Tab-separated table of C-alpha atoms in Angstrom:
chain	number	residue	atom	x	y	z
A	835	MET	CA	-59.347	22.701	37.784
A	836	LYS	CA	-57.266	21.897	34.738
A	837	ILE	CA	-53.585	21.324	35.429
A	838	CYS	CA	-50.737	21.002	32.927
A	839	VAL	CA	-47.720	19.129	34.302
A	840	VAL	CA	-44.628	19.888	32.239
A	841	GLY	CA	-42.241	16.919	32.254
A	842	LEU	CA	-43.375	13.370	33.049
A	843	GLY	CA	-40.228	12.101	34.706
A	844	TYR	CA	-39.467	10.986	38.252
A	845	ILE	CA	-41.236	14.023	39.760
A	846	GLY	CA	-43.764	15.035	37.140
A	847	LEU	CA	-45.442	11.680	36.610
A	848	PRO	CA	-46.215	10.921	40.289
A	849	THR	CA	-47.384	14.513	40.720
A	850	ALA	CA	-49.660	14.307	37.678
A	851	ALA	CA	-51.148	10.990	38.815
A	852	MET	CA	-51.682	12.316	42.337
A	853	LEU	CA	-53.478	15.446	41.130
A	854	ALA	CA	-55.625	13.382	38.766
A	855	SER	CA	-56.591	11.116	41.673
A	856	ARG	CA	-57.989	14.222	43.391
A	857	GLY	CA	-60.446	14.754	40.528
A	858	HIS	CA	-58.576	17.399	38.530
A	859	GLU	CA	-58.254	17.262	34.761
A	860	VAL	CA	-54.527	16.751	34.216
A	861	VAL	CA	-52.611	16.869	30.956
A	862	GLY	CA	-49.000	15.775	31.130
A	863	TYR	CA	-46.765	17.476	28.590
A	864	ASP	CA	-43.513	15.766	27.605
A	865	VAL	CA	-41.311	16.048	24.530
A	866	ASN	CA	-40.539	12.312	24.603
A	867	GLN	CA	-43.104	10.469	22.453
A	868	ARG	CA	-42.217	7.139	24.086
A	869	VAL	CA	-43.061	8.544	27.531
A	870	VAL	CA	-46.311	10.070	26.260
A	871	ASP	CA	-47.385	6.794	24.654
A	872	ALA	CA	-46.552	4.829	27.805
A	873	VAL	CA	-48.543	7.177	30.058
A	874	ASN	CA	-51.558	7.156	27.738
A	875	ALA	CA	-51.392	3.351	27.842
A	876	GLY	CA	-51.453	3.569	31.642
A	877	GLN	CA	-47.873	2.330	32.005
A	878	ALA	CA	-45.252	3.945	34.241
A	879	HIS	CA	-41.901	4.160	32.435
A	880	PHE	CA	-39.928	3.675	35.663
A	881	HIS	CA	-40.509	1.652	38.803
A	882	GLU	CA	-41.864	3.342	41.897
A	883	PRO	CA	-43.970	1.601	44.582
A	884	ASP	CA	-47.706	2.376	44.268
A	885	LEU	CA	-47.202	4.605	41.213
A	886	GLN	CA	-48.516	2.042	38.732
A	887	MET	CA	-51.750	1.610	40.669
A	888	LEU	CA	-52.256	5.378	40.909
A	889	LEU	CA	-51.444	5.882	37.230
A	890	THR	CA	-53.743	3.102	36.036
A	891	ALA	CA	-56.667	4.598	37.933
A	892	ALA	CA	-55.944	8.125	36.690
A	893	VAL	CA	-55.753	7.103	33.028
A	894	THR	CA	-58.682	4.688	33.207
A	895	THR	CA	-60.981	7.359	34.639
A	896	GLY	CA	-59.868	9.829	31.986
A	897	GLN	CA	-58.541	12.341	34.528
A	898	LEU	CA	-54.978	12.053	33.185
A	899	ARG	CA	-53.701	12.052	29.651
A	900	ALA	CA	-50.352	12.871	28.095
A	901	ALA	CA	-49.452	14.983	25.059
A	902	THR	CA	-46.421	16.307	23.208
A	903	ALA	CA	-47.737	19.866	23.373
A	904	PRO	CA	-48.907	21.927	26.375
A	905	GLU	CA	-52.501	23.046	26.738
A	906	THR	CA	-54.211	26.022	28.341
A	907	ALA	CA	-54.692	25.342	32.050
A	908	ASP	CA	-55.453	26.937	35.387
A	909	TYR	CA	-52.197	25.653	36.890
A	910	TYR	CA	-48.893	24.738	35.255
A	911	ILE	CA	-46.347	22.670	37.167
A	912	ILE	CA	-42.852	22.629	35.671
A	913	ALA	CA	-40.952	19.485	36.669
A	914	VAL	CA	-38.062	19.199	34.224
A	915	PRO	CA	-34.376	18.353	34.834
A	916	THR	CA	-31.900	20.943	36.126
A	917	PRO	CA	-28.504	19.264	35.663
A	918	VAL	CA	-25.072	20.821	36.093
A	919	ARG	CA	-22.586	21.528	33.351
A	920	PRO	CA	-18.918	20.525	33.620
A	921	GLY	CA	-17.417	22.749	36.287
A	922	GLY	CA	-20.618	22.980	38.328
A	923	ALA	CA	-22.593	25.671	36.464
A	924	PRO	CA	-26.337	24.995	36.365
A	925	ASP	CA	-27.951	24.004	33.088
A	926	MET	CA	-31.273	25.848	33.052
A	927	SER	CA	-32.027	25.170	29.394
A	928	TYR	CA	-34.791	22.670	30.202
A	929	VAL	CA	-36.587	25.162	32.428
A	930	GLU	CA	-36.190	27.917	29.846
A	931	LYS	CA	-37.573	25.710	27.059
A	932	ALA	CA	-40.461	24.558	29.254
A	933	SER	CA	-41.335	28.159	30.105
A	934	ALA	CA	-41.215	29.182	26.454
A	935	ALA	CA	-43.374	26.200	25.486
A	936	ILE	CA	-46.221	27.003	27.874
A	937	ALA	CA	-46.165	30.762	27.265
A	938	PRO	CA	-48.509	30.734	24.233
A	939	THR	CA	-51.130	28.782	26.199
A	940	LEU	CA	-51.274	31.051	29.258
A	941	LYS	CA	-54.407	32.953	30.147
A	942	ALA	CA	-55.230	35.599	32.715
A	943	GLY	CA	-55.618	33.792	36.037
A	944	SER	CA	-53.099	31.023	35.280
A	945	VAL	CA	-50.631	30.004	37.997
A	946	VAL	CA	-47.161	28.782	36.971
A	947	ILE	CA	-45.288	26.710	39.563
A	948	LEU	CA	-41.647	25.719	39.175
A	949	GLU	CA	-41.020	22.472	41.085
A	950	SER	CA	-37.619	21.717	39.538
A	951	THR	CA	-34.818	22.217	42.054
A	952	SER	CA	-33.159	25.397	40.819
A	953	PRO	CA	-30.593	28.083	41.663
A	954	VAL	CA	-31.695	31.196	43.498
A	955	GLY	CA	-33.341	33.561	41.030
A	956	SER	CA	-34.729	30.846	38.728
A	957	THR	CA	-38.374	31.681	39.426
A	958	GLU	CA	-37.683	35.259	38.400
A	959	MET	CA	-36.065	33.924	35.219
A	960	VAL	CA	-39.219	31.928	34.452
A	961	ALA	CA	-41.312	35.094	34.850
A	962	ASP	CA	-38.943	36.971	32.553
A	963	VAL	CA	-39.237	34.320	29.829
A	964	LEU	CA	-43.028	34.391	30.080
A	965	ARG	CA	-43.148	38.196	30.148
A	966	GLU	CA	-41.071	38.465	26.974
A	967	ALA	CA	-43.210	35.872	25.162
A	968	ARG	CA	-46.567	37.288	26.296
A	969	PRO	CA	-46.487	41.100	26.425
A	970	ASP	CA	-50.301	41.018	26.408
A	971	LEU	CA	-50.328	39.658	29.977
A	972	THR	CA	-48.904	41.069	33.201
A	973	PHE	CA	-46.470	39.041	35.317
A	974	PRO	CA	-45.211	39.530	38.867
A	975	ARG	CA	-41.839	40.918	39.882
A	976	TYR	CA	-39.981	39.730	42.975
A	977	LYS	CA	-41.603	41.101	46.158
A	978	ASP	CA	-43.587	43.703	44.251
A	979	ASP	CA	-47.137	43.429	45.558
A	980	MET	CA	-48.100	46.875	44.326
A	981	VAL	CA	-49.389	45.496	41.004
A	982	GLU	CA	-51.759	42.522	40.855
A	983	ALA	CA	-50.317	40.415	38.022
A	984	GLU	CA	-52.627	38.463	35.719
A	985	VAL	CA	-50.407	35.371	35.877
A	986	ALA	CA	-48.940	34.142	39.172
A	987	VAL	CA	-45.436	32.609	39.268
A	988	CYS	CA	-44.124	30.523	42.192
A	989	HIS	CA	-41.508	28.022	43.279
A	990	CYS	CA	-42.530	24.930	45.233
A	991	PRO	CA	-39.556	22.554	45.307
A	992	GLU	CA	-40.254	18.840	45.248
A	993	ARG	CA	-39.328	16.995	48.445
A	994	ILE	CA	-39.988	13.353	47.645
A	995	LEU	CA	-37.682	10.371	48.029
A	996	PRO	CA	-37.397	7.683	45.336
A	997	GLY	CA	-38.971	4.525	46.670
A	998	GLN	CA	-41.463	6.510	48.757
A	999	MET	CA	-42.641	9.126	46.271
A	1000	VAL	CA	-46.394	8.539	46.362
A	1001	ARG	CA	-46.580	8.562	50.155
A	1002	GLU	CA	-44.264	11.547	50.558
A	1003	LEU	CA	-46.138	13.594	47.957
A	1004	VAL	CA	-49.017	13.636	50.405
A	1005	GLN	CA	-47.344	13.522	53.805
A	1006	ASN	CA	-44.288	15.765	53.487
A	1007	ASP	CA	-44.339	19.437	54.417
A	1008	ARG	CA	-44.126	21.782	51.430
A	1009	ILE	CA	-42.477	25.155	50.933
A	1010	ILE	CA	-44.512	27.591	48.815
A	1011	GLY	CA	-42.398	30.450	47.491
A	1012	GLY	CA	-44.131	33.143	45.503
A	1013	LEU	CA	-42.645	36.016	43.576
A	1014	THR	CA	-45.228	37.925	45.593
A	1015	ASP	CA	-47.461	37.073	48.541
A	1016	SER	CA	-50.445	36.959	46.219
A	1017	CYS	CA	-48.694	34.413	43.974
A	1018	ALA	CA	-47.860	32.211	46.946
A	1019	GLN	CA	-51.451	32.175	48.165
A	1020	LYS	CA	-52.690	30.983	44.778
A	1021	ALA	CA	-50.210	28.099	44.748
A	1022	LEU	CA	-51.092	27.314	48.358
A	1023	ASP	CA	-54.711	26.748	47.320
A	1024	LEU	CA	-53.587	23.864	45.081
A	1025	TYR	CA	-51.165	22.136	47.448
A	1026	GLN	CA	-53.498	22.271	50.416
A	1027	GLU	CA	-55.918	20.086	48.463
A	1028	PHE	CA	-53.684	17.000	48.673
A	1029	VAL	CA	-50.831	17.691	51.119
A	1030	THR	CA	-51.522	16.479	54.660
A	1031	GLY	CA	-48.247	17.926	55.923
A	1032	GLU	CA	-47.779	21.616	56.665
A	1033	CYS	CA	-47.506	24.136	53.821
A	1034	TYR	CA	-45.175	27.022	54.647
A	1035	VAL	CA	-45.406	30.243	52.647
A	1036	THR	CA	-42.325	32.342	51.872
A	1037	ASP	CA	-40.799	34.211	48.938
A	1038	SER	CA	-39.383	32.486	45.861
A	1039	ARG	CA	-35.689	33.088	46.606
A	1040	ALA	CA	-36.029	31.682	50.110
A	1041	ALA	CA	-37.875	28.636	48.762
A	1042	GLU	CA	-35.149	28.044	46.176
A	1043	LEU	CA	-32.389	28.245	48.782
A	1044	VAL	CA	-34.305	26.092	51.295
A	1045	LYS	CA	-34.254	23.116	48.922
A	1046	LEU	CA	-30.609	23.655	48.007
A	1047	SER	CA	-29.703	23.980	51.691
A	1048	GLU	CA	-31.448	20.726	52.568
A	1049	ASN	CA	-29.398	18.784	50.041
A	1050	ALA	CA	-26.161	20.639	50.780
A	1051	PHE	CA	-26.600	19.819	54.482
A	1052	ARG	CA	-26.882	16.135	53.625
A	1053	ASP	CA	-23.910	16.342	51.287
A	1054	VAL	CA	-21.668	17.970	53.906
A	1055	ASN	CA	-22.561	15.372	56.514
A	1056	ILE	CA	-22.037	12.493	54.088
A	1057	ALA	CA	-18.678	14.016	53.155
A	1058	PHE	CA	-17.616	13.899	56.805
A	1059	ALA	CA	-18.476	10.200	56.965
A	1060	ASN	CA	-16.712	9.462	53.677
A	1061	GLU	CA	-13.637	11.412	54.695
A	1062	LEU	CA	-13.567	9.583	58.020
A	1063	SER	CA	-13.646	6.262	56.156
A	1064	MET	CA	-10.633	7.325	54.080
A	1065	ILE	CA	-8.774	8.401	57.216
A	1066	CYS	CA	-9.523	5.030	58.790
A	1067	ASP	CA	-8.212	3.225	55.717
A	1068	LYS	CA	-5.009	5.239	55.968
A	1069	LEU	CA	-4.585	4.491	59.679
A	1070	GLU	CA	-5.786	0.855	59.394
A	1071	VAL	CA	-8.713	1.413	61.756
A	1072	ASP	CA	-12.202	-0.095	61.442
A	1073	VAL	CA	-14.382	2.849	60.395
A	1074	TRP	CA	-17.571	1.007	61.357
A	1075	ALA	CA	-16.365	0.491	64.910
A	1076	VAL	CA	-15.250	4.121	65.144
A	1077	ARG	CA	-18.588	5.371	63.853
A	1078	GLU	CA	-20.644	3.091	66.101
A	1079	LEU	CA	-18.747	4.035	69.248
A	1080	ALA	CA	-18.554	7.757	68.445
A	1081	ASN	CA	-22.318	7.768	67.988
A	1082	LYS	CA	-22.730	6.615	71.589
A	1083	HIS	CA	-22.127	10.278	72.444
A	1084	PRO	CA	-25.540	11.938	72.904
A	1085	ARG	CA	-24.724	14.809	70.540
A	1086	VAL	CA	-22.913	12.885	67.791
A	1087	ALA	CA	-24.670	11.270	64.821
A	1088	ILE	CA	-22.123	10.377	62.137
A	1089	LEU	CA	-23.786	9.120	58.965
A	1090	GLU	CA	-22.756	5.921	57.216
A	1091	PRO	CA	-19.933	6.248	54.679
A	1092	GLY	CA	-20.493	4.785	51.241
A	1093	ALA	CA	-19.263	4.622	47.674
A	1094	GLY	CA	-19.922	8.321	47.080
A	1095	VAL	CA	-23.046	10.394	46.495
A	1096	GLY	CA	-25.425	9.947	43.584
A	1097	GLY	CA	-28.913	10.694	42.374
A	1098	HIS	CA	-30.555	13.777	40.929
A	1099	CYS	CA	-30.424	15.917	44.085
A	1100	ILE	CA	-27.585	15.630	46.586
A	1101	ALA	CA	-24.875	15.102	43.956
A	1102	VAL	CA	-26.083	18.102	41.923
A	1103	ASP	CA	-27.869	20.754	43.968
A	1104	PRO	CA	-24.951	21.937	46.165
A	1105	TRP	CA	-23.204	23.110	42.998
A	1106	PHE	CA	-26.032	25.624	42.505
A	1107	ILE	CA	-25.059	27.277	45.793
A	1108	VAL	CA	-21.354	27.155	44.963
A	1109	ASN	CA	-22.006	28.684	41.553
A	1110	SER	CA	-24.121	31.492	43.047
A	1111	ALA	CA	-21.727	32.342	45.908
A	1112	PRO	CA	-18.310	30.812	45.067
A	1113	ASP	CA	-16.305	32.815	47.612
A	1114	GLU	CA	-18.682	32.051	50.474
A	1115	ALA	CA	-19.571	28.389	49.824
A	1116	ARG	CA	-16.173	26.985	50.773
A	1117	LEU	CA	-17.355	24.118	52.975
A	1118	ILE	CA	-20.088	23.113	50.527
A	1119	ARG	CA	-17.573	23.074	47.653
A	1120	MET	CA	-15.141	20.932	49.648
A	1121	ALA	CA	-17.869	18.469	50.581
A	1122	ARG	CA	-18.680	18.026	46.897
A	1123	THR	CA	-14.973	17.435	46.198
A	1124	VAL	CA	-14.679	14.827	48.966
A	1125	ASN	CA	-17.771	12.930	47.848
A	1126	ASP	CA	-16.785	13.035	44.189
A	1127	ASP	CA	-13.365	11.687	45.139
A	1128	LYS	CA	-14.666	8.670	47.070
A	1129	PRO	CA	-15.329	6.472	43.992
A	1130	HIS	CA	-11.760	7.072	42.780
A	1131	ARG	CA	-10.379	5.917	46.133
A	1132	ILE	CA	-12.371	2.687	45.842
A	1133	ILE	CA	-11.271	2.134	42.251
A	1134	GLU	CA	-7.622	2.569	43.250
A	1135	ARG	CA	-7.999	0.145	46.142
A	1136	VAL	CA	-9.623	-2.568	44.036
A	1137	THR	CA	-7.088	-2.284	41.215
A	1138	ARG	CA	-4.239	-2.619	43.733
A	1139	LEU	CA	-5.829	-5.745	45.175
A	1140	ALA	CA	-6.388	-7.144	41.680
A	1141	ASP	CA	-2.630	-7.147	41.085
A	1142	ARG	CA	-2.449	-10.156	43.428
A	1143	PHE	CA	-4.353	-12.273	40.925
A	1144	LYS	CA	-3.938	-13.305	37.318
A	1145	ASN	CA	-7.006	-12.079	35.414
A	1146	ALA	CA	-8.796	-11.182	38.622
A	1147	VAL	CA	-12.574	-11.547	38.816
A	1148	VAL	CA	-14.297	-8.747	40.721
A	1149	ALA	CA	-17.910	-9.184	41.840
A	1150	CYS	CA	-19.641	-5.810	42.187
A	1151	TYR	CA	-22.813	-5.874	44.277
A	1152	GLY	CA	-25.022	-2.987	43.179
A	1153	ILE	CA	-24.827	-0.258	40.510
A	1154	THR	CA	-27.800	2.013	41.375
A	1155	TYR	CA	-27.287	5.289	43.210
A	1156	LYS	CA	-29.109	4.100	46.359
A	1157	PRO	CA	-30.640	0.915	47.793
A	1158	ASP	CA	-33.867	-0.612	46.513
A	1159	VAL	CA	-34.394	1.660	43.489
A	1160	ASP	CA	-33.589	1.091	39.805
A	1161	ASP	CA	-32.270	4.631	39.325
A	1162	LEU	CA	-28.754	4.894	37.871
A	1163	ARG	CA	-28.557	8.687	37.675
A	1164	GLU	CA	-25.249	10.064	38.968
A	1165	SER	CA	-24.565	6.656	40.545
A	1166	PRO	CA	-21.097	6.422	42.121
A	1167	ALA	CA	-21.440	2.630	42.112
A	1168	LEU	CA	-21.954	2.628	38.349
A	1169	GLU	CA	-19.006	5.000	37.935
A	1170	ILE	CA	-16.818	2.567	39.880
A	1171	VAL	CA	-17.954	-0.467	37.878
A	1172	GLU	CA	-17.445	1.349	34.570
A	1173	ALA	CA	-13.892	2.240	35.582
A	1174	LEU	CA	-13.100	-1.324	36.660
A	1175	ALA	CA	-14.542	-2.680	33.402
A	1176	ALA	CA	-12.027	-0.536	31.522
A	1177	VAL	CA	-9.025	-2.073	33.330
A	1178	ASP	CA	-7.089	-4.522	31.153
A	1179	GLY	CA	-7.135	-8.095	32.440
A	1180	LEU	CA	-9.969	-7.486	34.901
A	1181	ASN	CA	-13.208	-9.462	34.687
A	1182	VAL	CA	-16.282	-7.881	36.253
A	1183	LEU	CA	-19.395	-9.617	37.546
A	1184	VAL	CA	-22.301	-7.235	38.116
A	1185	CYS	CA	-24.983	-8.217	40.596
A	1186	GLU	CA	-27.930	-5.812	40.444
A	1187	PRO	CA	-31.392	-7.152	41.347
A	1188	THR	CA	-33.301	-4.076	40.157
A	1189	VAL	CA	-32.314	-4.361	36.470
A	1190	LYS	CA	-32.822	-7.089	33.875
A	1191	GLU	CA	-29.957	-6.070	31.606
A	1192	LEU	CA	-26.713	-4.149	31.824
A	1193	PRO	CA	-26.850	-0.404	31.118
A	1194	PRO	CA	-25.430	0.750	27.756
A	1195	SER	CA	-22.119	1.794	29.334
A	1196	LEU	CA	-21.467	-1.844	30.352
A	1197	ALA	CA	-23.426	-3.830	27.773
A	1198	GLY	CA	-21.374	-5.462	25.026
A	1199	ARG	CA	-18.160	-5.567	27.027
A	1200	GLY	CA	-16.639	-9.032	26.863
A	1201	ASN	CA	-15.277	-8.789	30.387
A	1202	VAL	CA	-18.583	-7.817	32.073
A	1203	ARG	CA	-21.499	-10.102	32.951
A	1204	LEU	CA	-24.757	-9.614	34.841
A	1205	VAL	CA	-25.109	-12.439	37.383
A	1206	ASP	CA	-27.068	-13.410	40.488
A	1207	PRO	CA	-25.648	-13.014	44.024
A	1208	GLY	CA	-24.712	-16.685	44.374
A	1209	GLN	CA	-22.831	-16.816	41.097
A	1210	ALA	CA	-21.051	-13.583	41.953
A	1211	GLN	CA	-19.885	-15.084	45.241
A	1212	ARG	CA	-18.745	-18.381	43.735
A	1213	GLU	CA	-16.819	-17.068	40.744
A	1214	SER	CA	-15.106	-14.002	42.206
A	1215	ASP	CA	-11.667	-13.374	43.645
A	1216	ILE	CA	-12.569	-9.913	44.941
A	1217	VAL	CA	-15.983	-8.904	46.265
A	1218	LEU	CA	-16.990	-5.261	46.186
A	1219	PHE	CA	-20.125	-4.184	48.073
A	1220	LEU	CA	-21.409	-0.877	46.696
A	1221	VAL	CA	-25.187	-0.664	47.279
A	1222	GLY	CA	-27.121	-1.987	50.275
A	1223	HIS	CA	-30.121	-3.540	48.522
A	1224	ARG	CA	-32.347	-5.500	50.896
A	1225	GLN	CA	-31.561	-8.724	48.989
A	1226	PHE	CA	-27.881	-8.244	49.782
A	1227	LYS	CA	-28.545	-7.755	53.488
A	1228	ARG	CA	-29.678	-11.384	53.635
A	1229	LEU	CA	-26.304	-12.662	52.414
A	1230	ASP	CA	-24.293	-14.854	54.804
A	1231	PRO	CA	-21.059	-13.027	55.715
A	1232	ASN	CA	-19.363	-16.380	56.272
A	1233	ALA	CA	-19.749	-17.160	52.573
A	1234	PHE	CA	-17.152	-14.487	51.821
A	1235	LEU	CA	-14.450	-15.551	54.292
A	1236	ASN	CA	-12.215	-16.888	51.507
A	1237	LYS	CA	-12.674	-13.782	49.365
A	1238	VAL	CA	-10.878	-10.455	49.284
A	1239	VAL	CA	-13.682	-8.112	50.381
A	1240	VAL	CA	-13.948	-4.366	49.858
A	1241	ASP	CA	-17.062	-3.337	51.773
A	1242	ALA	CA	-17.752	0.309	50.903
A	1243	ILE	CA	-21.125	0.321	52.676
A	1244	GLY	CA	-20.549	-1.841	55.748
A	1245	LEU	CA	-22.833	-4.595	54.467
A	1246	ILE	CA	-20.926	-7.368	56.221
A	1247	SER	CA	-18.250	-5.274	57.994
A	1248	ARG	CA	-20.164	-4.069	60.980
A	1249	PRO	CA	-18.993	-2.716	64.349
A	1250	ASN	CA	-16.832	-4.837	66.637
A	1251	GLY	CA	-17.235	-2.557	69.666
A	1252	ARG	CA	-19.028	-4.261	72.542
A	1253	ALA	CA	-20.522	-2.943	75.775
A	1254	HIS	CA	-19.324	-4.508	79.017
């Protein structure tokens, strides 16, 4: 089959390479010429374990190529960003533009699959865009199986974790949500070719809400842990000891608190639920508020501690949104470091093993330097642990005994509860 993957980012590129490895002819469509050139040269434009090997093979064999225009295909997979606007409203412009772009290339028998995490009703919106652009073709309507549409439209949300994308593309269960049962079955035929996990068929609205619910569940539970850490700070109690001992209960599993919540999913997707049902999504909204507030609490704490020193030097360990990836999207750690860099009289040392240079928001600042872990330890007055990269887990806690330490992730501040 010929497959057109729309968007060659963190989801689209691994998906395109995976499908090409299964022998399909895959064309990756992206509006970014730099990305297209990199893919056609067999080079991944971001780091992901095993992706480079998969991509090299796909391009070398000619099964995968990239272009700045879509082509007629049997299957179209839309994997473009779905960010939120200020205030939490979803920005669906990328999905709308992607749908409009592929519309002229559709043929009878094509299957359009939206993988982008989207608000409930987005798959219907995609069908509406296509229907308006191509009145010569018939398109499905939600749960209307009375008419066999010429073009199938579905939602199959991505479920892969950065750092494990290639493996999880194959192993994770998938949710196949069709506008109609017939649409879902056509998408199922594709995913069953490479997914070793279970494929569950449902309708498009359920599939959309399943993905949003998964990330909102995580967000709510992280918010509990983060709120508990703030309560412990207020009461001068060791949150790591409290968490460790509370989790001895057989039905309690408190997550680890951290610097906040980042990335392209958990920090964004719950807002889609809140925006769709604002009066009902009270807990989900509050969880977002708690997690968004956590970086500000850390910033306030560090700036108070910095008042003890003249021209304090703060060493910040980690700026990515999660451990062992180079992804800075929605990173609370980066937000914290940017805020500290803007404080007069504060010098900031950034220790981030996954990047070779400071991001634009920090580059060029005279009070910010990118350093290695040892230099950060030696030259700092205050040490701020923000991301638990594996390199940092090998650090000797005793090396920081003469430092003022703010450990937002429990890297060296672990439980002191003991069994007797």
